[in-house]
CSV table of C-alpha atoms and ligand atoms in Angstrom, one decimal:
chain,number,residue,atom,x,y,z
S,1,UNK,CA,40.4,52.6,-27.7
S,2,UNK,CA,37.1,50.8,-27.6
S,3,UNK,CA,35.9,49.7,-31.5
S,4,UNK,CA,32.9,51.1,-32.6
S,5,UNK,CA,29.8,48.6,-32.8
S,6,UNK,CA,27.5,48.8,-35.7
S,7,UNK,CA,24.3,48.5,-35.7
S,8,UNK,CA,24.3,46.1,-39.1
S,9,UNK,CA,26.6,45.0,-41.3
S,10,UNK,CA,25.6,44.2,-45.1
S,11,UNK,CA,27.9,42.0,-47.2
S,12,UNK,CA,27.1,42.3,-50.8
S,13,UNK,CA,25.4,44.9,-53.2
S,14,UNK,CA,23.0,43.5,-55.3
S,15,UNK,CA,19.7,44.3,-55.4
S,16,UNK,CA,19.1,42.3,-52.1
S,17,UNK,CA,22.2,43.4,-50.5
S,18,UNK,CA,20.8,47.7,-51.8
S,19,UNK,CA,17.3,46.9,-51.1
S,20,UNK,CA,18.4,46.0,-47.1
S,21,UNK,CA,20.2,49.4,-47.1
S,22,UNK,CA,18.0,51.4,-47.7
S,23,UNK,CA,15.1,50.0,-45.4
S,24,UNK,CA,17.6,49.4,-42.6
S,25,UNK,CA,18.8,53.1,-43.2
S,26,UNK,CA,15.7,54.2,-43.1
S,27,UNK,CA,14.9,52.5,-40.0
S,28,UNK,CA,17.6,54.9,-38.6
S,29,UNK,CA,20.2,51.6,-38.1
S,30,UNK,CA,23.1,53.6,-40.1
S,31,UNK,CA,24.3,50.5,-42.4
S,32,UNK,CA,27.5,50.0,-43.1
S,33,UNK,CA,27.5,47.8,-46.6
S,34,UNK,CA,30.4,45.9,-47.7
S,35,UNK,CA,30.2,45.9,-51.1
S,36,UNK,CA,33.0,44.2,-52.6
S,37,UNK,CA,35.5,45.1,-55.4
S,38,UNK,CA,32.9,43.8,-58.0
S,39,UNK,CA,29.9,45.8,-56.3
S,40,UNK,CA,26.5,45.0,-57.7
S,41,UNK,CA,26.0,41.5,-58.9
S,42,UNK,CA,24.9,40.0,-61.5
S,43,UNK,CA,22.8,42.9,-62.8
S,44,UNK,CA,26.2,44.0,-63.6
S,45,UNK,CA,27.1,41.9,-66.9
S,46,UNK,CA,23.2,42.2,-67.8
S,47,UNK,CA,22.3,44.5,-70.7
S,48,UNK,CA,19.0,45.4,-70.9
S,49,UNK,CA,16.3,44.5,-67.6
S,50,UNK,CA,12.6,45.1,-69.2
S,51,UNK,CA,10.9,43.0,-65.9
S,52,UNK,CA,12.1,45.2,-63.4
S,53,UNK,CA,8.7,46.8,-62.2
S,54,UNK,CA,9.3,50.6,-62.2
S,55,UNK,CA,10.8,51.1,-65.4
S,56,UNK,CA,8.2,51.2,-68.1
S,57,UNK,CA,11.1,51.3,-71.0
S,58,UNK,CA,13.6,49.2,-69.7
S,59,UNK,CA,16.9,49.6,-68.1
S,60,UNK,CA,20.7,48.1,-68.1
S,61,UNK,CA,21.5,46.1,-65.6
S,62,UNK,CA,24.5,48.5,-64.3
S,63,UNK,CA,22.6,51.6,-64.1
S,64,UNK,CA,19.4,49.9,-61.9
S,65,UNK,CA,22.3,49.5,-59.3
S,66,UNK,CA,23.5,53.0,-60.1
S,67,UNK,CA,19.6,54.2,-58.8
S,68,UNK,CA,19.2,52.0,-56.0
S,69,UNK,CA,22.4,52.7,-54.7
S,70,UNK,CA,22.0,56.1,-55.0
S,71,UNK,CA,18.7,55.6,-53.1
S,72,UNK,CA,20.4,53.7,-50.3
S,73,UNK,CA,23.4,56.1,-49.9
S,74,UNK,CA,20.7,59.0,-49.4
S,75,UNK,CA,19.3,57.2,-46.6
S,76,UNK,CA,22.9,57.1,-45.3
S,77,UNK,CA,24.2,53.7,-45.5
S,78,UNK,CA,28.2,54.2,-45.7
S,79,UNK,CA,30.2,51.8,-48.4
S,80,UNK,CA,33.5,49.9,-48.6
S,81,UNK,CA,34.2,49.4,-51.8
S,82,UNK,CA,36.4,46.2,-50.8
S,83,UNK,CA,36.1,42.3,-50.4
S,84,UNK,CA,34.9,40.3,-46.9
S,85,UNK,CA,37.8,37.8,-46.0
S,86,UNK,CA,36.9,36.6,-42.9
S,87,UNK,CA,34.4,36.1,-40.8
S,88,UNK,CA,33.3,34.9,-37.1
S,89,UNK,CA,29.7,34.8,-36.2
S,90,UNK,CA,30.9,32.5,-33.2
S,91,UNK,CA,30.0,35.1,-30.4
S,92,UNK,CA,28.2,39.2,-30.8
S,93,UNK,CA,29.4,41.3,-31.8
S,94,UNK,CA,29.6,39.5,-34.9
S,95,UNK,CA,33.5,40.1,-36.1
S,96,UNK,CA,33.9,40.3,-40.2
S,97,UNK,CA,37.6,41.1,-41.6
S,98,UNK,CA,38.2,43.5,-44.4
S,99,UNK,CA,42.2,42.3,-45.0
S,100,UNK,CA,43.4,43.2,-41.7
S,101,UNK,CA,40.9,45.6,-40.7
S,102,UNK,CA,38.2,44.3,-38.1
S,103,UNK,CA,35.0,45.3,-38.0
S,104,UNK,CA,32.1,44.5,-35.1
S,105,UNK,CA,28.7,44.2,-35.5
S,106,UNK,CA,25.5,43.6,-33.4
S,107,UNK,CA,23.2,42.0,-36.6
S,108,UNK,CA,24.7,40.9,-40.4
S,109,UNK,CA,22.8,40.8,-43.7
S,110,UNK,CA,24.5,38.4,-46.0
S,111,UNK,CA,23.2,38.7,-49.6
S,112,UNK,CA,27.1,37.8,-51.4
S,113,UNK,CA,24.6,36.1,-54.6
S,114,UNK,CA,25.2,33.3,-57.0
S,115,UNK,CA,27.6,33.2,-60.0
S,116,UNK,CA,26.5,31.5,-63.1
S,117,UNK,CA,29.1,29.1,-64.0
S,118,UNK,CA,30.8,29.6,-67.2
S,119,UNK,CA,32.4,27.6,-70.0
S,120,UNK,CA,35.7,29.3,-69.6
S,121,UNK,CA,36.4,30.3,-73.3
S,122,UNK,CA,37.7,33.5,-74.0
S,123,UNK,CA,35.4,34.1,-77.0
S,124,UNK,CA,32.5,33.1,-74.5
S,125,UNK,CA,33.7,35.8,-71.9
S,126,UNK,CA,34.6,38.5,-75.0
S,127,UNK,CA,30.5,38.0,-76.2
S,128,UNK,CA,29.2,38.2,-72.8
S,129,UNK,CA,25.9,40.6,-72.9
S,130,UNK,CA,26.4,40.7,-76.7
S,131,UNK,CA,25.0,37.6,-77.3
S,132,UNK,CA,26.3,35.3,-74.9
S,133,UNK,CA,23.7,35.1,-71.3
S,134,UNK,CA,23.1,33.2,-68.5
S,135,UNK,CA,19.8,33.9,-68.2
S,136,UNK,CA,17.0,33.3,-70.7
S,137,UNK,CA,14.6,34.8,-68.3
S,138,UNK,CA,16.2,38.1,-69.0
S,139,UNK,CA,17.3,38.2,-72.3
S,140,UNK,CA,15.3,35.9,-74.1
S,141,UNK,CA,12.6,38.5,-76.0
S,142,UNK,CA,16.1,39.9,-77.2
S,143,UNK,CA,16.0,36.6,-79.7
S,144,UNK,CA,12.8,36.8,-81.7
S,145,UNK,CA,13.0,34.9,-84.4
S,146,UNK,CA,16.5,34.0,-84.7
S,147,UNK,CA,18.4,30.8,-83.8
S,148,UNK,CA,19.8,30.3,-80.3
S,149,UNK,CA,21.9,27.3,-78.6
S,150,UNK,CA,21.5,26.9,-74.9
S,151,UNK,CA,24.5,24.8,-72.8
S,152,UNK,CA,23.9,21.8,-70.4
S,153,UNK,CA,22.1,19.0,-69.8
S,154,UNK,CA,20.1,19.5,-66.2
S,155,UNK,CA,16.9,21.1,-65.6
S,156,UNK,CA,17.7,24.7,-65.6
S,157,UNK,CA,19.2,24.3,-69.6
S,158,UNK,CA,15.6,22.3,-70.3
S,159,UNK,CA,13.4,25.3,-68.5
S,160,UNK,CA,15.5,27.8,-70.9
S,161,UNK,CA,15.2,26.0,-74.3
S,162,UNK,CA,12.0,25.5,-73.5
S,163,UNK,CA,11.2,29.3,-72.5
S,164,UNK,CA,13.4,30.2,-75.0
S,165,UNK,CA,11.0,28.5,-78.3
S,166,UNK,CA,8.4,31.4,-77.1
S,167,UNK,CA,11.0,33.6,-78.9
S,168,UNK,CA,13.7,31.8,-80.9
S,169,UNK,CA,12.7,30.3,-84.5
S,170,UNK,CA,14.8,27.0,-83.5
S,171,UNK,CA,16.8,25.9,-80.2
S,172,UNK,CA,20.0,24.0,-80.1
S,173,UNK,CA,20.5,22.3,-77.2
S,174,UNK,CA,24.3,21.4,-76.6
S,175,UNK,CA,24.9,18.6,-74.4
S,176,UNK,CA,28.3,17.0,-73.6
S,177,UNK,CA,27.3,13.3,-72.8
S,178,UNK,CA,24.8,11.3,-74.4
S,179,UNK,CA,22.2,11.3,-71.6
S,180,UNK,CA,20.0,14.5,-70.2
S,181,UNK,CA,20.7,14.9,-66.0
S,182,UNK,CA,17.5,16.6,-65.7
S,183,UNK,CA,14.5,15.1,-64.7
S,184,UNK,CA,12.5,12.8,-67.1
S,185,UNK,CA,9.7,14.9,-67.5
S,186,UNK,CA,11.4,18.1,-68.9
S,187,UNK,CA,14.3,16.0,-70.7
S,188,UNK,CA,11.0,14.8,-72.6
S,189,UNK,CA,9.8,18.0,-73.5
S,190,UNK,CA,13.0,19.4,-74.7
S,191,UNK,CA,13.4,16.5,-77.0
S,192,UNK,CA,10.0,16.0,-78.4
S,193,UNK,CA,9.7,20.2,-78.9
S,194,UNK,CA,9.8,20.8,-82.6
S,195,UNK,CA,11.7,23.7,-82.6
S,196,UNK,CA,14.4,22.1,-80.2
S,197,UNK,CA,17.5,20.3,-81.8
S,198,UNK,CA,19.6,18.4,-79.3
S,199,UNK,CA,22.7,18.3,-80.1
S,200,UNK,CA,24.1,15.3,-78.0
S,201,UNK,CA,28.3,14.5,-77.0
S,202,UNK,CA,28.5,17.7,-78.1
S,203,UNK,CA,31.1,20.3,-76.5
S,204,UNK,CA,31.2,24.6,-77.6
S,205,UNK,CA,34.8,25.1,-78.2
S,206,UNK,CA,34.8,28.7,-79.4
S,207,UNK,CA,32.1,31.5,-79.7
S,208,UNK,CA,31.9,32.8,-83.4
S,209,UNK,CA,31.1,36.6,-83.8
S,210,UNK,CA,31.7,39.6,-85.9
S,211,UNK,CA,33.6,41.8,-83.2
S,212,UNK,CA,30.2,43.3,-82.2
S,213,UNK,CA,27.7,40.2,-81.6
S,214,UNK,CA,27.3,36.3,-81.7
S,215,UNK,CA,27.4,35.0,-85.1
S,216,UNK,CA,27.9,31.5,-84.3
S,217,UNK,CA,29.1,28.9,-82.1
S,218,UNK,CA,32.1,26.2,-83.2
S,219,UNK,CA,30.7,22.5,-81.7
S,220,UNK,CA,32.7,19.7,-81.4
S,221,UNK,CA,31.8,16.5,-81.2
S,222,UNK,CA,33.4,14.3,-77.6
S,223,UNK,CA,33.3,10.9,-79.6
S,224,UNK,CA,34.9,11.6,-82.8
S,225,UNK,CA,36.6,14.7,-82.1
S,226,UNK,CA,35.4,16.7,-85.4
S,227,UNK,CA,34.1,20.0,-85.4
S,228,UNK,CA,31.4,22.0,-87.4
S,229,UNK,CA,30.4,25.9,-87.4
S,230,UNK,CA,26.3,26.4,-86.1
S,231,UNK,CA,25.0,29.5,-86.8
S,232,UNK,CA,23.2,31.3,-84.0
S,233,UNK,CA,22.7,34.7,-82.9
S,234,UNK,CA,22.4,33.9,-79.2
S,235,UNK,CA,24.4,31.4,-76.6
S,236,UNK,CA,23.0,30.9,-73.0
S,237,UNK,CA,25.2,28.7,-71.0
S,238,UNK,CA,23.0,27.1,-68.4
S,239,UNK,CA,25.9,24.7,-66.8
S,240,UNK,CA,25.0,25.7,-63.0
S,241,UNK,CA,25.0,28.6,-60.7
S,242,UNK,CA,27.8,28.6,-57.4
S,243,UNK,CA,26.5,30.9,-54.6
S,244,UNK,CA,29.0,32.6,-53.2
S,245,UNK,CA,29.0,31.0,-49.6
S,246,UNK,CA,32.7,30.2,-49.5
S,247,UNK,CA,33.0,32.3,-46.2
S,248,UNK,CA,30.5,31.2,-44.2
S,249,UNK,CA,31.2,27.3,-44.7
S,250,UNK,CA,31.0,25.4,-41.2
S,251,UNK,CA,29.3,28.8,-40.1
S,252,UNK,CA,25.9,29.1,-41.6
S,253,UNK,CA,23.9,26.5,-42.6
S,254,UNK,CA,23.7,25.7,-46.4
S,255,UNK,CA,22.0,22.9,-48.5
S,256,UNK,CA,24.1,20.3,-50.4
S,257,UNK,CA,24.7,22.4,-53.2
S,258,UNK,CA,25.8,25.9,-51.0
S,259,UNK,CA,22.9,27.7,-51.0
S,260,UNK,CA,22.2,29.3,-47.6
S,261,UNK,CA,19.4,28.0,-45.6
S,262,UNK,CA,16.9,30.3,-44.4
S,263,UNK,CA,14.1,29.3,-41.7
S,264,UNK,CA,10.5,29.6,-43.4
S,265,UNK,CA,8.5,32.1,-44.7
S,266,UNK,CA,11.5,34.6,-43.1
S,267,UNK,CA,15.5,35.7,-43.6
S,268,UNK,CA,16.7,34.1,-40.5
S,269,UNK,CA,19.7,31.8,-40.8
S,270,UNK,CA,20.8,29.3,-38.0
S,271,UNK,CA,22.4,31.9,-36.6
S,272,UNK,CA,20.4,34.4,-34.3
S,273,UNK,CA,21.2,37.8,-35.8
S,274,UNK,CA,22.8,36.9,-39.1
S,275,UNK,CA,20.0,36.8,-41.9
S,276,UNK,CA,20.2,36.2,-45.8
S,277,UNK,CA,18.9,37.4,-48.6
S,278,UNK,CA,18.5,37.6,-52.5
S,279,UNK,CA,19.9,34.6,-54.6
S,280,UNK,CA,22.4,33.5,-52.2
S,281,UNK,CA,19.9,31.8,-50.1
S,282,UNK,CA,17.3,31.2,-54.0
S,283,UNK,CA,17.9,29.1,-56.4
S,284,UNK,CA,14.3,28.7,-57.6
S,285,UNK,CA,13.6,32.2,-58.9
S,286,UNK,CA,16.9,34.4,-58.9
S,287,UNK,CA,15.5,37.4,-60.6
S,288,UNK,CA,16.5,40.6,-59.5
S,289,UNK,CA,12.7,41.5,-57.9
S,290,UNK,CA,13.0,38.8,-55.9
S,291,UNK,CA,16.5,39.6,-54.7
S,292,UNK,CA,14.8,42.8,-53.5
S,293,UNK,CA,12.0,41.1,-52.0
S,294,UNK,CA,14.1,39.2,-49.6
S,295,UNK,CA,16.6,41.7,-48.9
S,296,UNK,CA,13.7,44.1,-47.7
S,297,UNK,CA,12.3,41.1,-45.5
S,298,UNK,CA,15.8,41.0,-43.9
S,299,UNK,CA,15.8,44.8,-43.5
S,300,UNK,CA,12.3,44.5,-41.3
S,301,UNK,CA,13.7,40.9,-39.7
S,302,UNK,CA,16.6,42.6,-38.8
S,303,UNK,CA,15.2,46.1,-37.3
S,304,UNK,CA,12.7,43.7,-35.5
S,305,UNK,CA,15.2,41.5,-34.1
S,306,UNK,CA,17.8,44.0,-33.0
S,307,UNK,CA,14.5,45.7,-31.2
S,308,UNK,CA,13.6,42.7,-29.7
S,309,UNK,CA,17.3,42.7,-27.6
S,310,UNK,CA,16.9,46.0,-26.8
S,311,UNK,CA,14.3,45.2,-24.9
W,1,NDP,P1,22.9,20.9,-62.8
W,1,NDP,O1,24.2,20.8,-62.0
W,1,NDP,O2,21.8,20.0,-62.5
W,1,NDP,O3,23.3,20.6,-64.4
W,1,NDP,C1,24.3,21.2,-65.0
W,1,NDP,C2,24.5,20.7,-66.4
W,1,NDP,O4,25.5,21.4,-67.0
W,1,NDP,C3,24.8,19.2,-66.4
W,1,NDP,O5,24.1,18.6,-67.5
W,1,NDP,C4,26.3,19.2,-66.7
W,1,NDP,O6,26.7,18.1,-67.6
W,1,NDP,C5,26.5,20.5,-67.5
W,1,NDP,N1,27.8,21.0,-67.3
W,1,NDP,C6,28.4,21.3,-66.2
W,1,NDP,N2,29.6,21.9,-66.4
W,1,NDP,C7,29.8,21.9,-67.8
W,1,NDP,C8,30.8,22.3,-68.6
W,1,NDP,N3,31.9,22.8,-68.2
W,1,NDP,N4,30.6,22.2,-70.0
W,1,NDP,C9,29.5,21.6,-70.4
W,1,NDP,N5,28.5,21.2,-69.7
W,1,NDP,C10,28.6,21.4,-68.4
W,1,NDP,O7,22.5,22.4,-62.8
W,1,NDP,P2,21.1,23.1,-63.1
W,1,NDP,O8,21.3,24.6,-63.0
W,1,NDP,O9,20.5,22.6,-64.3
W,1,NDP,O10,20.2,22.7,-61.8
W,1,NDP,C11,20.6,22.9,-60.5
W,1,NDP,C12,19.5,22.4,-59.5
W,1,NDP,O11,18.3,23.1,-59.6
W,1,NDP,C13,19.2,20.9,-59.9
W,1,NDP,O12,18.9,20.2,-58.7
W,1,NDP,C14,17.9,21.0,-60.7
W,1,NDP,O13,17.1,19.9,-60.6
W,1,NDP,C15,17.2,22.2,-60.0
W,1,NDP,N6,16.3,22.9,-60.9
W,1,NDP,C16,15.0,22.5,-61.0
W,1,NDP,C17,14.1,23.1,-61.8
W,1,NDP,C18,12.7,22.6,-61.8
W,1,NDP,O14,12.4,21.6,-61.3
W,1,NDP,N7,11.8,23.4,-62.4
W,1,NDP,C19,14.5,24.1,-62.8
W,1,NDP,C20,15.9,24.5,-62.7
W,1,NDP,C21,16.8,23.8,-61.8
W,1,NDP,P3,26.7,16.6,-67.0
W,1,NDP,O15,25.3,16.2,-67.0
W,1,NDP,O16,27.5,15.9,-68.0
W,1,NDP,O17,27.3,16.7,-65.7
């Protein structure tokens, strides 16, 4: 029996992976999204999102991918609910594996995101959203006036203590070596900011909190070994983002650090008929509008491109 061919193939549900589905659905392409057994990104372990335009009060993270969704699966984009384990852009139809099952495709939208990198503690995982973030950006107003400590030691932890003082009455910043890795002109900043402590060979070993939220953070020192109790309302761990490229290695090409490369100004990859969106192929602004924006530019680079062989 001949396999059906699809028109597109969407791997990853985020707001990138959504916003393709429903312009490609409405572009009459019939979508079939591959969503993945954790479906819907990051937004997922994200409380409250008061910057997505749209929503004048706010709304959690999980139920802005409840409405798009919902929006997408109107326009009649069809959802498997499992993960991507293979895949062969090599030739068209493009092959991608779900387990054994095989499905072809004329045009593929990656948009499998980034995962900020965590600590690993189980307290860190147990006060995630309730005090514990990876991303100031989103839930920094949540701190006003109160005392947070921000992880790492490269630019991304500088840009959120820094971001973070327009909120916070003081900043710890909680490195483990002695020397800052991000570049001399923000390591500055953070250090001279009076409202910015730097903690230096200085290692979280344990999230403190009262069952509900973040009371504290237990810091131990990597020289001498001893250990005192901070008191802090908020954590953000800022240690790194991976984007989740692991199937498309040797495939697609990525920068030195994973991210997918994507030609300018556009969502084409280096493969013809295989784009990328949202923060899979961004690691400058990875904020959920953004996501969208790119993962609608794939939609119309896709219809426009599968148009283009028709012809
Ligand atoms: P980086 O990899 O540059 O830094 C990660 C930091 O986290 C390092 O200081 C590292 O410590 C620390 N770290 C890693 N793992 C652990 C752990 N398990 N426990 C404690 N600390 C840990 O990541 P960034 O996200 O900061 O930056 C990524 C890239 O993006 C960089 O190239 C950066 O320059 C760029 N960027 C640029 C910005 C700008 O220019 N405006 C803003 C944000 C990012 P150690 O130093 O000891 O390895």
């Amino acid at each position: 029996m001949d396999q059906k061919i699809e028109n597109l193939i969407i791997i990853g549900s985020g707001p990138a992976g959504l916003t393709s589905a429903i312009y490609s659905a409405r572009a009459r392409l019939e979508p079939l999204m591959i969503e993945g057994e954790e479906a819907g990104g990051q937004l997922m372990i994200t409380t409250e999102v008061e910057n997505y335009p749209g929503f004048e009060h706010g709304i959690t993270g999980p139920e802005l991918i409840a409405v798009i969704r919902k929006q997408a699966e109107r326009f009649g984009t069809r959802f498997i609910t499992r993960n991507v384990t293979k895949v062969d852009f090599s030739q068209r139809p493009f092959k991608v594996w779900v387990g054994e099952k095989l499905y072809l495709s004329k045009s593929i939208i990656v948009s499998t995101g980034a995962s900020a990198q965590y600590l690993g503690l189980p307290s860190e995982k147990q006060y995630l959203s309730r005090g514990v973030s990876a991303c100031a950006t989103c839930d920094g107003a949540f701190f006003r006036d109160m005392v947070v400590g921000v992880v790492g030691g490269g630019d991304t932890a500088m840009e959120e203590a820094q971001f973070l003082t327009r909120f916070a009455k003081k900043v710890y910043v909680i490195h483990r070596r002695d020397h800052f890795r991000a570049s001399k002109i923000m390591a500055e900043r953070t250090v001279q900011h009076p409202k910015i402590e730097v903690l230096w060979n200085s290692e979280v070993s344990e999230v403190l909190g009262d069952g509900k939220n973040v009371t504290g953070v237990k810091v131990k020192n990597t020289q001498e070994g001893s250990t005192k109790d901070l008191t802090m309302q908020g954590l953000f761990i800022a240690i790194g983002h991976k984007p989740n490229t692991s199937l498309f290695k040797g495939l697609l090409d990525m920068n030195e650090t994973g991210y997918l490369v994507t030609k300018a100004n556009s969502t084409y990859t280096n493969i013809e008929g295989v784009f990328a969106a949202g923060d899979v192929q961004d690691h400058v602004y990875r904020q959920a509008i953004t996501a969208a924006g790119t993962g609608c530019m794939a939609a119309i680079d896709c219809e426009r491109w599968l148009d283009g062989q028709e012809h």
